[in-house]
Amino acid sequence: MPQQVTVTEHIILHQNMVPKATGQFTRLFNEIVLSAKIISRQVNKAGLVDVLGFTGDTNVQGEEVKKLDEYANRILIHRLARSGVLCAMASEENADIIEIPHGLPQGGYIIIFDPLDGSSNIDVNVNIGTIFSIYRRVSPSSEPLMTSDVLQPGVEQVAAGYILYGSSTMLVFTTGTGVHGFTLDPGVGEFLLSHPNIRIPEQGKIYSVNEGYSQYWDEPTREVVNYFKSSENNHKKPYSARYIGSLVADFHRNLLYGGIFLYPADLRDPKKPAGKLRLLCEANPMAMLVEQAGGMAIDGHKRILEIDPDHLHQRVPLFIGSRDDVKKVQQIYAKYNSPGL
Ligand code: AHM
Ligand code: MG
């Protein structure tokens, strides 16, 4: 029988290697894993809305059918609040920091998540994902939680990862010792280690950007994308364009095949002066993952992980992927010597 390591075994093994580990992180991770399985089951049934009831309807079991992103958010908040190891949560779907309800035990961790990313793909059976980012509380637990406990730069993350709901459901995460991927075996209901120690190729052959917005890009961004499309680049032929419009799916493909994902600033769109993606729940966790896999993530100039956040839903331009491809973007932006952000 082939060796089959479950995600729980993997986490416990690593916990045993850390002196004085208390098991708090393992408890938190178990709740993430369980939430992932519950959301995955619901995502797999998404095409059956006609049978089970439309959003807003009451289904055959007499339950109200929720939109999938609201459902995922509710599951995560409910499960994670009960882990007993968190002092706060933040979600892309909630305007403010989510406190742990009175009466439930608390601990020293903070989790920030995007419950179901790729909203434009939810209703059409195209890949979507959950993204999470974990920090340790900085202020003393005897005092009220500070906003600065939640607004930490990405370098302070103790773990980050995503769940990809695709042709299989995958959990990919890092605790700072490499990136590991687990695939859900629906037969046994367990995530099994399928992609140990993922390394992103140093140079890719794929670029991923919403080129429909190219008329709104600044000069350096146009030059960057032209570079990837030209046969004069390091690859000596044009890169292939691949854009799903689900960050988790685009990122995951590029992580395994090599390549770069770009969501630049949109200077002429007043709604997107810093792009669309959110620093805390999207860019930081992906940046930790890519760096742990040997890649890079920048905002055009500097490392995503070193940005000091000033608000919960702050947006940031994102260039993320294979090291040489991201370095090239950095060189081009530097040449223009303009912040462009
Ligand atoms: P969402 O959080 O509303 O789902 O938006 C984030 C998504 C990302 O998954 C994806 O990379 C991006 O939006 C696509 O945006 P666009 O349609 O502007 O290209
Ligand atoms: Mg999102």
CSV table of C-alpha atoms and ligand atoms in Angstrom, one decimal:
chain,number,residue,atom,x,y,z
A,1,MET,CA,0.0,0.0,0.0
A,2,PRO,CA,1.5,3.4,-0.9
A,3,GLN,CA,2.4,5.7,1.9
A,4,GLN,CA,-0.5,8.1,2.5
A,5,VAL,CA,0.1,11.0,4.8
A,6,THR,CA,-3.0,13.0,5.8
A,7,VAL,CA,-2.8,16.7,6.5
A,8,THR,CA,-3.5,16.1,10.2
A,9,GLU,CA,-0.6,13.7,10.5
A,10,HIS,CA,1.6,16.1,8.7
A,11,ILE,CA,0.7,19.0,11.0
A,12,ILE,CA,1.2,16.8,14.1
A,13,LEU,CA,4.5,15.6,12.9
A,14,HIS,CA,5.7,19.1,12.4
A,15,GLN,CA,4.2,20.1,15.8
A,16,ASN,CA,6.3,17.4,17.5
A,17,MET,CA,9.5,19.0,16.0
A,18,VAL,CA,8.8,22.3,17.6
A,19,PRO,CA,9.9,22.5,21.3
A,20,LYS,CA,7.2,23.6,23.7
A,21,ALA,CA,4.5,23.4,21.0
A,22,THR,CA,1.2,23.6,22.7
A,23,GLY,CA,-1.1,22.1,20.1
A,24,GLN,CA,-3.0,25.4,19.6
A,25,PHE,CA,-1.9,25.7,16.0
A,26,THR,CA,-2.9,22.1,15.3
A,27,ARG,CA,-6.4,22.8,16.7
A,28,LEU,CA,-6.7,25.9,14.5
A,29,PHE,CA,-5.6,23.9,11.5
A,30,ASN,CA,-8.1,21.1,12.2
A,31,GLU,CA,-10.9,23.6,12.0
A,32,ILE,CA,-9.6,25.0,8.7
A,33,VAL,CA,-9.5,21.5,7.3
A,34,LEU,CA,-13.0,20.7,8.5
A,35,SER,CA,-14.3,24.0,7.1
A,36,ALA,CA,-12.6,23.2,3.8
A,37,LYS,CA,-14.4,19.8,3.5
A,38,ILE,CA,-17.8,21.3,4.3
A,39,ILE,CA,-17.3,24.2,1.8
A,40,SER,CA,-16.0,21.7,-0.8
A,41,ARG,CA,-19.1,19.5,-0.4
A,42,GLN,CA,-21.3,22.5,-1.0
A,43,VAL,CA,-19.3,23.8,-3.9
A,44,ASN,CA,-19.6,20.4,-5.6
A,45,LYS,CA,-23.4,20.6,-5.3
A,46,ALA,CA,-23.5,24.1,-6.8
A,47,GLY,CA,-24.8,22.9,-10.1
A,48,LEU,CA,-27.8,21.3,-8.4
A,49,VAL,CA,-29.3,24.6,-7.3
A,50,ASP,CA,-32.2,24.0,-9.7
A,51,VAL,CA,-32.8,20.7,-7.9
A,52,LEU,CA,-32.1,21.8,-4.4
A,53,GLY,CA,-33.5,25.4,-4.6
A,54,PHE,CA,-32.4,28.8,-5.8
A,55,THR,CA,-30.5,31.2,-3.7
A,56,GLY,CA,-32.9,32.9,-1.3
A,57,ASP,CA,-35.4,29.9,-1.7
A,58,THR,CA,-36.1,27.3,0.9
A,59,ASN,CA,-34.8,24.0,-0.2
A,60,VAL,CA,-36.4,20.6,0.2
A,61,GLN,CA,-34.9,20.2,3.7
A,62,GLY,CA,-36.7,23.4,4.7
A,63,GLU,CA,-33.4,25.3,4.9
A,64,GLU,CA,-32.8,28.7,3.3
A,65,VAL,CA,-30.4,28.4,0.3
A,66,LYS,CA,-27.5,30.8,0.8
A,67,LYS,CA,-25.2,32.2,-1.8
A,68,LEU,CA,-22.1,30.1,-1.8
A,69,ASP,CA,-19.8,32.9,-0.7
A,70,GLU,CA,-22.0,33.8,2.2
A,71,TYR,CA,-22.2,30.1,3.1
A,72,ALA,CA,-18.4,29.7,3.1
A,73,ASN,CA,-18.1,32.8,5.2
A,74,ARG,CA,-20.6,31.6,7.7
A,75,ILE,CA,-19.0,28.1,8.0
A,76,LEU,CA,-15.5,29.6,8.5
A,77,ILE,CA,-16.6,32.1,11.1
A,78,HIS,CA,-18.7,29.5,13.0
A,79,ARG,CA,-16.0,26.8,13.0
A,80,LEU,CA,-12.9,28.9,13.6
A,81,ALA,CA,-14.6,30.8,16.5
A,82,ARG,CA,-14.8,27.5,18.2
A,83,SER,CA,-11.2,26.5,17.8
A,84,GLY,CA,-10.5,28.1,21.2
A,85,VAL,CA,-7.1,29.5,20.0
A,86,LEU,CA,-8.1,32.7,18.2
A,87,CYS,CA,-8.4,36.2,19.6
A,88,ALA,CA,-9.8,37.7,16.3
A,89,MET,CA,-10.7,37.0,12.7
A,90,ALA,CA,-11.1,39.1,9.6
A,91,SER,CA,-12.9,38.2,6.4
A,92,GLU,CA,-13.1,39.8,3.0
A,93,GLU,CA,-16.9,39.7,3.4
A,94,ASN,CA,-17.0,41.6,6.8
A,95,ALA,CA,-16.2,45.3,7.0
A,96,ASP,CA,-14.7,45.1,10.5
A,97,ILE,CA,-12.6,42.8,12.7
A,98,ILE,CA,-14.7,39.8,13.8
A,99,GLU,CA,-14.5,39.3,17.6
A,100,ILE,CA,-14.7,35.9,19.2
A,101,PRO,CA,-18.1,35.7,20.8
A,102,HIS,CA,-18.3,35.9,24.7
A,103,GLY,CA,-18.3,32.6,26.4
A,104,LEU,CA,-16.0,30.9,23.9
A,105,PRO,CA,-12.4,30.3,24.8
A,106,GLN,CA,-9.7,32.5,23.2
A,107,GLY,CA,-6.1,32.1,22.3
A,108,GLY,CA,-3.2,33.9,20.8
A,109,TYR,CA,-3.8,33.5,17.0
A,110,ILE,CA,-5.5,35.8,14.4
A,111,ILE,CA,-6.8,34.5,11.1
A,112,ILE,CA,-7.7,36.6,8.0
A,113,PHE,CA,-9.5,34.9,5.1
A,114,ASP,CA,-11.2,35.3,1.8
A,115,PRO,CA,-13.9,32.7,2.2
A,116,LEU,CA,-14.7,32.2,-1.5
A,117,ASP,CA,-12.5,34.0,-3.9
A,118,GLY,CA,-13.2,34.3,-7.6
A,119,SER,CA,-16.8,35.4,-7.2
A,120,SER,CA,-17.4,35.9,-11.0
A,121,ASN,CA,-16.8,32.1,-11.4
A,122,ILE,CA,-19.0,30.8,-8.6
A,123,ASP,CA,-22.2,30.3,-10.7
A,124,VAL,CA,-20.5,28.8,-13.7
A,125,ASN,CA,-18.7,25.8,-12.3
A,126,VAL,CA,-15.3,27.3,-12.7
A,127,ASN,CA,-12.5,27.0,-10.1
A,128,ILE,CA,-12.8,29.1,-7.0
A,129,GLY,CA,-10.9,29.1,-3.7
A,130,THR,CA,-10.6,30.0,0.0
A,131,ILE,CA,-7.5,31.9,1.1
A,132,PHE,CA,-6.2,32.2,4.6
A,133,SER,CA,-3.4,34.0,6.6
A,134,ILE,CA,-2.5,33.4,10.2
A,135,TYR,CA,-0.7,35.7,12.7
A,136,ARG,CA,0.2,35.7,16.3
A,137,ARG,CA,-1.2,38.3,18.6
A,138,VAL,CA,1.5,40.9,19.6
A,139,SER,CA,-0.2,42.8,22.4
A,140,PRO,CA,-0.5,41.2,25.9
A,141,SER,CA,-3.5,38.9,26.2
A,142,SER,CA,-4.4,40.7,29.5
A,143,GLU,CA,-5.2,43.9,27.5
A,144,PRO,CA,-7.9,44.6,24.9
A,145,LEU,CA,-6.9,43.5,21.3
A,146,MET,CA,-5.3,46.3,19.3
A,147,THR,CA,-6.0,47.0,15.6
A,148,SER,CA,-2.3,46.7,15.1
A,149,ASP,CA,-2.5,43.0,16.1
A,150,VAL,CA,-4.5,42.5,12.9
A,151,LEU,CA,-2.7,45.0,10.7
A,152,GLN,CA,0.7,43.3,10.8
A,153,PRO,CA,3.0,43.2,7.7
A,154,GLY,CA,3.0,39.9,5.8
A,155,VAL,CA,6.5,38.9,7.1
A,156,GLU,CA,4.8,38.2,10.4
A,157,GLN,CA,2.5,35.5,9.1
A,158,VAL,CA,3.1,32.2,10.8
A,159,ALA,CA,1.1,30.3,8.2
A,160,ALA,CA,-0.8,30.9,5.0
A,161,GLY,CA,-2.6,28.8,2.4
A,162,TYR,CA,-5.5,28.2,0.1
A,163,ILE,CA,-8.1,25.6,-0.7
A,164,LEU,CA,-8.7,25.2,-4.4
A,165,TYR,CA,-12.1,23.9,-5.4
A,166,GLY,CA,-11.2,22.5,-8.9
A,167,SER,CA,-11.5,19.2,-10.6
A,168,SER,CA,-10.1,18.0,-7.3
A,169,THR,CA,-10.2,19.9,-4.0
A,170,MET,CA,-6.7,20.8,-2.9
A,171,LEU,CA,-5.2,22.4,0.3
A,172,VAL,CA,-1.9,24.1,-0.3
A,173,PHE,CA,-0.2,25.8,2.7
A,174,THR,CA,3.1,26.8,4.3
A,175,THR,CA,4.0,27.2,8.0
A,176,GLY,CA,7.4,28.7,6.9
A,177,THR,CA,9.1,25.4,6.1
A,178,GLY,CA,8.2,25.0,2.4
A,179,VAL,CA,4.9,24.6,0.6
A,180,HIS,CA,3.0,21.4,0.7
A,181,GLY,CA,-0.1,20.4,-1.3
A,182,PHE,CA,-2.8,17.9,-0.2
A,183,THR,CA,-5.6,16.6,-2.4
A,184,LEU,CA,-9.0,15.6,-0.9
A,185,ASP,CA,-9.8,12.0,-1.5
A,186,PRO,CA,-13.6,12.1,-1.5
A,187,GLY,CA,-13.8,8.4,-0.9
A,188,VAL,CA,-12.1,8.6,2.5
A,189,GLY,CA,-12.8,12.3,3.2
A,190,GLU,CA,-9.2,13.1,4.0
A,191,PHE,CA,-6.7,15.5,2.5
A,192,LEU,CA,-3.7,13.3,1.4
A,193,LEU,CA,-0.2,14.7,0.8
A,194,SER,CA,0.1,14.8,-3.0
A,195,HIS,CA,2.5,17.6,-3.7
A,196,PRO,CA,5.3,17.7,-1.0
A,197,ASN,CA,7.7,20.6,-1.0
A,198,ILE,CA,6.5,22.5,-4.1
A,199,ARG,CA,9.1,24.7,-5.9
A,200,ILE,CA,8.0,27.2,-8.5
A,201,PRO,CA,10.2,27.1,-11.6
A,202,GLU,CA,12.7,30.0,-11.6
A,203,GLN,CA,11.4,31.2,-14.9
A,204,GLY,CA,7.9,30.6,-16.4
A,205,LYS,CA,6.2,30.4,-19.8
A,206,ILE,CA,2.8,31.8,-18.7
A,207,TYR,CA,1.6,35.3,-18.0
A,208,SER,CA,-1.8,35.9,-16.4
A,209,VAL,CA,-3.4,39.3,-16.5
A,210,ASN,CA,-6.8,40.8,-17.4
A,211,GLU,CA,-5.7,42.3,-20.7
A,212,GLY,CA,-9.2,43.7,-21.3
A,213,TYR,CA,-8.1,46.6,-19.1
A,214,SER,CA,-4.9,47.4,-21.0
A,215,GLN,CA,-6.1,50.8,-22.1
A,216,TYR,CA,-6.1,51.8,-18.4
A,217,TRP,CA,-2.5,50.7,-17.7
A,218,ASP,CA,0.4,53.0,-17.2
A,219,GLU,CA,3.5,52.9,-19.4
A,220,PRO,CA,5.6,50.5,-17.2
A,221,THR,CA,2.7,48.0,-17.0
A,222,ARG,CA,2.3,48.1,-20.8
A,223,GLU,CA,6.1,47.5,-21.2
A,224,VAL,CA,6.0,44.7,-18.7
A,225,VAL,CA,3.2,42.9,-20.6
A,226,ASN,CA,4.8,43.6,-24.0
A,227,TYR,CA,8.0,42.0,-22.7
A,228,PHE,CA,6.2,38.7,-21.9
A,229,LYS,CA,4.5,38.7,-25.3
A,230,SER,CA,7.7,39.5,-27.2
A,231,SER,CA,10.1,36.9,-28.7
A,232,GLU,CA,13.0,39.1,-27.4
A,233,ASN,CA,12.4,38.0,-23.8
A,234,ASN,CA,14.5,35.6,-21.7
A,235,HIS,CA,12.3,32.7,-22.8
A,236,LYS,CA,13.1,33.7,-26.5
A,237,LYS,CA,9.4,33.3,-27.5
A,238,PRO,CA,6.1,34.8,-26.4
A,239,TYR,CA,4.7,33.5,-23.1
A,240,SER,CA,1.2,31.9,-23.2
A,241,ALA,CA,-1.6,33.9,-21.8
A,242,ARG,CA,-3.8,32.1,-19.2
A,243,TYR,CA,-6.3,34.0,-17.1
A,244,ILE,CA,-9.2,32.3,-15.2
A,245,GLY,CA,-10.1,35.3,-13.1
A,246,SER,CA,-9.8,33.3,-9.9
A,247,LEU,CA,-6.7,34.2,-8.1
A,248,VAL,CA,-6.3,30.8,-6.4
A,249,ALA,CA,-6.6,28.9,-9.7
A,250,ASP,CA,-4.4,31.3,-11.6
A,251,PHE,CA,-1.8,31.2,-8.8
A,252,HIS,CA,-1.9,27.5,-8.4
A,253,ARG,CA,-1.3,26.8,-12.1
A,254,ASN,CA,1.6,29.2,-12.1
A,255,LEU,CA,3.0,27.7,-8.9
A,256,LEU,CA,3.2,24.3,-10.5
A,257,TYR,CA,4.1,25.3,-14.1
A,258,GLY,CA,6.0,28.5,-13.5
A,259,GLY,CA,4.8,31.9,-14.7
A,260,ILE,CA,3.6,35.3,-13.5
A,261,PHE,CA,0.3,36.7,-12.3
A,262,LEU,CA,-0.3,40.4,-12.6
A,263,TYR,CA,-3.0,42.6,-11.2
A,264,PRO,CA,-1.6,46.1,-11.7
A,265,ALA,CA,-2.8,49.5,-10.6
A,266,ASP,CA,-5.5,51.0,-12.7
A,267,LEU,CA,-4.6,54.7,-12.7
A,268,ARG,CA,-7.4,55.9,-14.8
A,269,ASP,CA,-10.1,53.9,-12.9
A,270,PRO,CA,-10.8,55.9,-9.7
A,271,LYS,CA,-12.2,52.6,-8.2
A,272,LYS,CA,-8.8,50.8,-8.6
A,273,PRO,CA,-5.9,53.2,-8.0
A,274,ALA,CA,-4.1,50.3,-6.3
A,275,GLY,CA,-5.5,47.5,-8.3
A,276,LYS,CA,-8.3,45.2,-7.1
A,277,LEU,CA,-6.7,42.6,-4.8
A,278,ARG,CA,-6.6,43.0,-1.1
A,279,LEU,CA,-3.3,43.1,0.8
A,280,LEU,CA,-4.3,41.2,3.9
A,281,CYS,CA,-6.6,38.4,2.7
A,282,GLU,CA,-5.3,37.9,-0.9
A,283,ALA,CA,-1.8,39.3,-1.6
A,284,ASN,CA,0.0,38.5,1.7
A,285,PRO,CA,-0.9,34.8,2.0
A,286,MET,CA,-0.1,34.2,-1.7
A,287,ALA,CA,3.2,36.2,-1.3
A,288,MET,CA,4.3,34.0,1.7
A,289,LEU,CA,3.5,30.9,-0.3
A,290,VAL,CA,5.3,32.0,-3.4
A,291,GLU,CA,8.4,33.0,-1.5
A,292,GLN,CA,8.4,29.7,0.4
A,293,ALA,CA,8.3,28.0,-3.0
A,294,GLY,CA,11.3,30.0,-4.3
A,295,GLY,CA,9.4,32.8,-6.2
A,296,MET,CA,8.7,36.5,-5.6
A,297,ALA,CA,5.8,38.9,-5.0
A,298,ILE,CA,6.1,42.6,-5.3
A,299,ASP,CA,3.8,45.6,-5.8
A,300,GLY,CA,5.9,46.7,-8.8
A,301,HIS,CA,8.7,48.0,-6.6
A,302,LYS,CA,8.9,46.4,-3.2
A,303,ARG,CA,8.2,43.1,-1.5
A,304,ILE,CA,4.5,42.6,-0.7
A,305,LEU,CA,5.4,41.0,2.6
A,306,GLU,CA,7.1,44.2,3.9
A,307,ILE,CA,4.2,46.5,3.3
A,308,ASP,CA,2.8,48.0,6.5
A,309,PRO,CA,-1.0,47.8,6.2
A,310,ASP,CA,-3.0,50.8,7.3
A,311,HIS,CA,-6.5,49.4,6.9
A,312,LEU,CA,-8.2,46.1,6.8
A,313,HIS,CA,-9.4,46.1,3.2
A,314,GLN,CA,-6.4,47.9,1.7
A,315,ARG,CA,-5.7,47.0,-2.0
A,316,VAL,CA,-2.4,46.6,-3.6
A,317,PRO,CA,-1.0,46.0,-7.1
A,318,LEU,CA,0.3,42.5,-7.3
A,319,PHE,CA,3.0,40.9,-9.4
A,320,ILE,CA,3.6,37.3,-8.2
A,321,GLY,CA,5.2,34.2,-9.5
A,322,SER,CA,8.5,32.8,-10.9
A,323,ARG,CA,11.6,34.7,-9.5
A,324,ASP,CA,13.1,35.8,-12.8
A,325,ASP,CA,9.8,36.9,-14.2
A,326,VAL,CA,9.0,39.1,-11.2
A,327,LYS,CA,12.5,40.5,-11.1
A,328,LYS,CA,12.0,41.6,-14.7
A,329,VAL,CA,8.9,43.5,-13.7
A,330,GLN,CA,10.8,45.1,-10.9
A,331,GLN,CA,13.5,46.2,-13.3
A,332,ILE,CA,11.1,47.7,-15.8
A,333,TYR,CA,9.2,49.7,-13.1
A,334,ALA,CA,12.5,50.9,-11.6
A,335,LYS,CA,13.6,52.1,-15.1
A,336,TYR,CA,10.6,54.5,-15.2
A,337,ASN,CA,11.6,55.7,-11.8
A,338,SER,CA,8.0,56.6,-11.1
A,339,PRO,CA,6.0,55.2,-8.3
A,340,GLY,CA,3.2,54.5,-10.7
A,341,LEU,CA,1.1,53.3,-7.8
B,1,AHM,P1,-13.4,38.7,-5.5
B,1,AHM,O1,-12.7,38.7,-4.2
B,1,AHM,O2,-14.5,39.6,-5.6
B,1,AHM,O3,-13.7,37.3,-6.0
B,1,AHM,O4,-12.3,39.3,-6.5
B,1,AHM,C1,-11.0,38.8,-6.6
B,1,AHM,C2,-10.8,38.1,-7.9
B,1,AHM,C3,-9.6,37.3,-8.0
B,1,AHM,O5,-9.8,35.9,-7.7
B,1,AHM,C4,-9.2,37.5,-9.4
B,1,AHM,O6,-7.8,37.4,-9.6
B,1,AHM,C5,-9.7,38.8,-9.8
B,1,AHM,O7,-10.7,39.1,-8.9
B,1,AHM,C6,-10.2,39.0,-11.1
B,1,AHM,O8,-10.6,40.3,-11.3
B,1,AHM,P2,-11.0,40.9,-12.8
B,1,AHM,O9,-12.3,40.3,-13.2
B,1,AHM,O10,-11.0,42.3,-12.6
B,1,AHM,O11,-9.9,40.4,-13.7
B,2,MG,MG,-11.3,37.8,-3.1
